[in-house]
Amino acid sequence: MNSPMDQSAIERRFDEFLRTESLKMTPQRRRIFEKAFEVHDHFSVERMYEWLKGEDGPAVSRATVYRTLEVLERGGFIEAVETGRGEVVYEHVLGHEHHDHMICVMCKRIEEFQDEEIEALQRKNAERLGFVMTGHMLRLSGICGDCADELREDGRLEEEVARLR
Amino acid sequence: MNSPMDQSAIERRFDEFLRTESLKMTPQRRRIFEKAFEVHDHFSVERMYEWLKGEDGPAVSRATVYRTLEVLERGGFIEAVETGRGEVVYEHVLGHEHHDHMICVMCKRIEEFQDEEIEALQRKNAERLGFVMTGHMLRLSGICGDCADELREDGRLEEEVARLR
DNA sequence: GTCAGTGCAAATACTTTGCATGATA
DNA sequence: TATCATGCAAAGTATTTGCACTGAC
């Protein structure tokens, strides 16, 4: 699946963003940025660090990964997704519609979904509470089809679901 | 506002839970448990630790607070609420209906709300994705009425909202 | 040439753990 | 009396920061 916006267009935006913030384009930033848009998957700081370490190119330290992801987030290029218990992964944003996440507690697979009805109800509740809503995070957790099948074969699905609920 | 279940009834449940798990009732556990149900507010590990340190009674170490909150969570007496960016606070559960949270990004105030329509839509989405849903977390963030008023006085509301969005 | 960015190692913040001691059932 | 729980300090883990050096503009 390709993004509706191609790599070079996104890169131009990044250049632009750096310029407006008087930040500099460095090989490290470029590597991190490109990797973030090349993968169509969620990644942690550690994962990004390992990816870059395993490939050719200028070395990138953990500190720089932290610092750069912060810049990318501030610029709206990536977004942090809390997967639970303090764990954070990132996903690139440009060319993607807003969406929420459904995470498999067994294999950690992350599915995305959108539901305008839910969004509308969120806004309604915020308003009722007298808040100006600026953001939200909705995360569903459960057992994905594949993992459920495996458990079902062993007759352990009910048990697991009960334990998790 | 009082819970529909009184303190002693909750405490009996705790005794029972400890017994079924072959755990022991200690002064430390009792202090933490009672404080968790006495306050009608969300608390962090650190906050609980500080509360107990400031009051009479047997000393409670940080390690014990961590360990006991884990026990209370496992027993379904309290629930962890992620307030964002890895921060976790707890709230007591018994006698409270399930609810979601709306957090003020300025003063950190937490409001609770319930919306059965949202719950139903969540279940629908999970099903569509082929998941057996076992849990969810919905957190709205924004600026509460009071903080919004303050910003409005200074004419900085629009600006802040734009920055946060 | 100036200012920002980088790597490194140290510092920080938060949480968990091993172990000797003490308390509960 | 047999566990189990506690406090303490040490060890993890994840992230941030100070600083000297390097590199982009």
Coordinates of C-alpha atoms in Angstrom, one line a residue, chain B:
Chain B
M1 CA -20.4 11.6 46.9
N2 CA -20.4 8.2 48.6
S3 CA -19.7 4.8 46.9
P4 CA -22.7 2.5 46.7
M5 CA -20.6 0.0 48.6
D6 CA -19.4 1.0 52.1
Q7 CA -15.9 0.8 53.3
S8 CA -16.3 -2.3 55.5
A9 CA -17.9 -4.3 52.7
I10 CA -15.1 -3.4 50.4
E11 CA -12.6 -4.3 53.1
R12 CA -14.2 -7.7 53.6
R13 CA -13.8 -8.3 49.9
F14 CA -10.1 -7.4 50.2
D15 CA -9.6 -9.9 53.0
E16 CA -11.4 -12.5 51.0
F17 CA -9.2 -11.8 47.9
L18 CA -6.0 -12.1 50.0
R19 CA -7.2 -15.4 51.4
T20 CA -8.0 -16.9 48.0
E21 CA -4.6 -15.9 46.8
S22 CA -2.8 -17.1 50.0
L23 CA -1.6 -13.6 50.6
K24 CA -1.4 -12.0 54.0
M25 CA -3.0 -8.9 55.4
T26 CA -0.4 -6.6 56.7
P27 CA -0.6 -3.1 58.2
Q28 CA 1.1 -1.7 55.1
R29 CA -1.4 -3.3 52.8
R30 CA -4.3 -2.1 54.9
R31 CA -3.0 1.4 54.9
I32 CA -2.6 1.5 51.2
F33 CA -5.9 -0.1 50.6
E34 CA -7.8 2.2 52.9
K35 CA -6.2 5.3 51.5
A36 CA -7.0 4.2 47.9
F37 CA -10.7 4.0 48.8
E38 CA -10.7 7.0 51.1
V39 CA -9.6 9.4 48.5
H40 CA -12.0 10.2 45.7
D41 CA -9.2 11.2 43.4
H42 CA -6.7 9.6 41.1
F43 CA -3.3 9.0 42.5
S44 CA 0.2 8.1 41.4
V45 CA 2.6 5.7 43.2
E46 CA 4.5 8.7 44.4
R47 CA 1.4 10.5 45.6
M48 CA 0.3 7.4 47.6
Y49 CA 3.8 7.1 49.0
E50 CA 3.9 10.7 50.1
W51 CA 0.4 10.5 51.7
L52 CA 1.3 7.6 53.8
K53 CA 4.6 9.1 54.8
G54 CA 2.9 12.2 56.0
E55 CA 0.5 10.4 58.3
D56 CA 0.8 8.4 61.4
G57 CA 1.0 4.6 61.1
P58 CA 3.5 2.0 60.2
A59 CA 6.0 3.2 57.6
V60 CA 5.5 2.1 54.0
S61 CA 8.3 2.0 51.5
R62 CA 8.1 2.8 47.9
A63 CA 8.7 -0.8 47.0
T64 CA 5.7 -1.9 49.0
V65 CA 3.5 0.7 47.4
Y66 CA 4.5 -0.6 44.0
R67 CA 4.0 -4.2 45.1
T68 CA 0.7 -3.5 46.8
L69 CA -0.8 -1.5 44.0
E70 CA 0.0 -4.4 41.7
V71 CA -1.9 -6.7 44.0
L72 CA -4.9 -4.3 44.2
E73 CA -5.0 -4.0 40.4
R74 CA -4.8 -7.8 39.9
G75 CA -7.7 -8.1 42.4
G76 CA -9.8 -5.6 40.5
F77 CA -9.8 -3.1 43.4
I78 CA -8.1 -0.4 41.5
E79 CA -7.4 0.4 37.9
A80 CA -4.5 2.0 36.2
V81 CA -5.3 5.1 34.0
E82 CA -2.7 6.2 31.6
T83 CA -2.8 10.0 31.5
G84 CA -0.3 10.3 28.6
R85 CA 3.3 10.1 27.9
G86 CA 3.9 7.2 30.2
E87 CA 2.3 8.7 33.2
V88 CA 0.1 6.4 35.2
V89 CA -2.4 7.1 38.0
Y90 CA -4.8 4.8 39.7
E91 CA -8.4 5.0 40.7
H92 CA -10.4 2.7 42.9
V93 CA -13.0 0.6 41.1
L94 CA -15.5 -1.1 43.4
G95 CA -18.8 0.7 43.4
H96 CA -17.9 2.7 40.3
E97 CA -19.4 2.1 36.9
H98 CA -17.1 1.8 34.0
H99 CA -16.1 5.1 32.6
D100 CA -13.7 6.9 30.3
H101 CA -11.6 10.0 31.1
M102 CA -11.2 13.5 29.9
I103 CA -8.0 15.2 31.0
C104 CA -7.2 18.9 31.1
V105 CA -3.8 19.4 29.5
M106 CA -3.3 22.5 31.6
C107 CA -4.3 21.7 35.1
K108 CA -4.3 17.9 34.8
R109 CA -7.9 17.7 36.2
I110 CA -9.5 14.4 35.3
E111 CA -13.2 14.2 34.5
E112 CA -15.0 11.0 34.0
F113 CA -17.8 10.2 31.6
Q114 CA -19.8 7.3 30.3
D115 CA -21.2 6.7 26.9
E116 CA -22.8 3.5 26.0
E117 CA -23.1 4.5 22.4
I118 CA -19.3 4.8 22.1
E119 CA -18.9 1.4 23.8
A120 CA -21.2 -0.2 21.3
L121 CA -19.4 1.3 18.4
Q122 CA -16.1 0.1 19.8
R123 CA -17.5 -3.5 20.0
K124 CA -18.7 -3.1 16.4
N125 CA -15.3 -2.1 15.1
A126 CA -13.5 -4.8 17.0
E127 CA -15.8 -7.4 15.5
R128 CA -15.4 -6.0 12.0
L129 CA -11.6 -6.4 12.4
G130 CA -12.1 -10.0 13.5
F131 CA -10.9 -9.4 17.1
V132 CA -12.3 -10.7 20.3
M133 CA -12.2 -7.4 22.3
T134 CA -11.1 -7.7 25.9
G135 CA -10.6 -4.1 26.8
H136 CA -10.3 -0.5 25.6
M137 CA -9.0 2.8 26.7
L138 CA -10.4 6.1 25.6
R139 CA -8.9 9.3 26.8
L140 CA -10.0 12.7 25.6
S141 CA -7.7 15.6 26.2
G142 CA -8.4 19.3 26.1
I143 CA -8.7 22.5 28.1
C144 CA -11.2 22.5 30.9
G145 CA -13.7 25.3 31.4
D146 CA -11.7 27.1 34.1
C147 CA -8.4 27.0 32.2
A148 CA -10.2 28.0 29.1
D149 CA -11.6 31.0 30.9
E150 CA -8.2 32.1 32.1
L151 CA -6.8 31.9 28.6
R152 CA -9.8 33.7 27.2
E153 CA -9.1 36.6 29.5
D154 CA -5.6 36.9 28.2
G155 CA -6.9 36.4 24.6
R156 CA -4.6 33.4 24.3
L157 CA -7.2 30.7 24.0
E158 CA -7.2 30.4 20.2
E159 CA -3.5 30.4 20.0
E160 CA -3.2 27.6 22.7
V161 CA -5.8 25.5 21.0
A162 CA -4.1 25.8 17.7
R163 CA -0.8 24.9 19.2
L164 CA -2.2 21.8 20.9
R165 CA -4.2 20.5 18.0

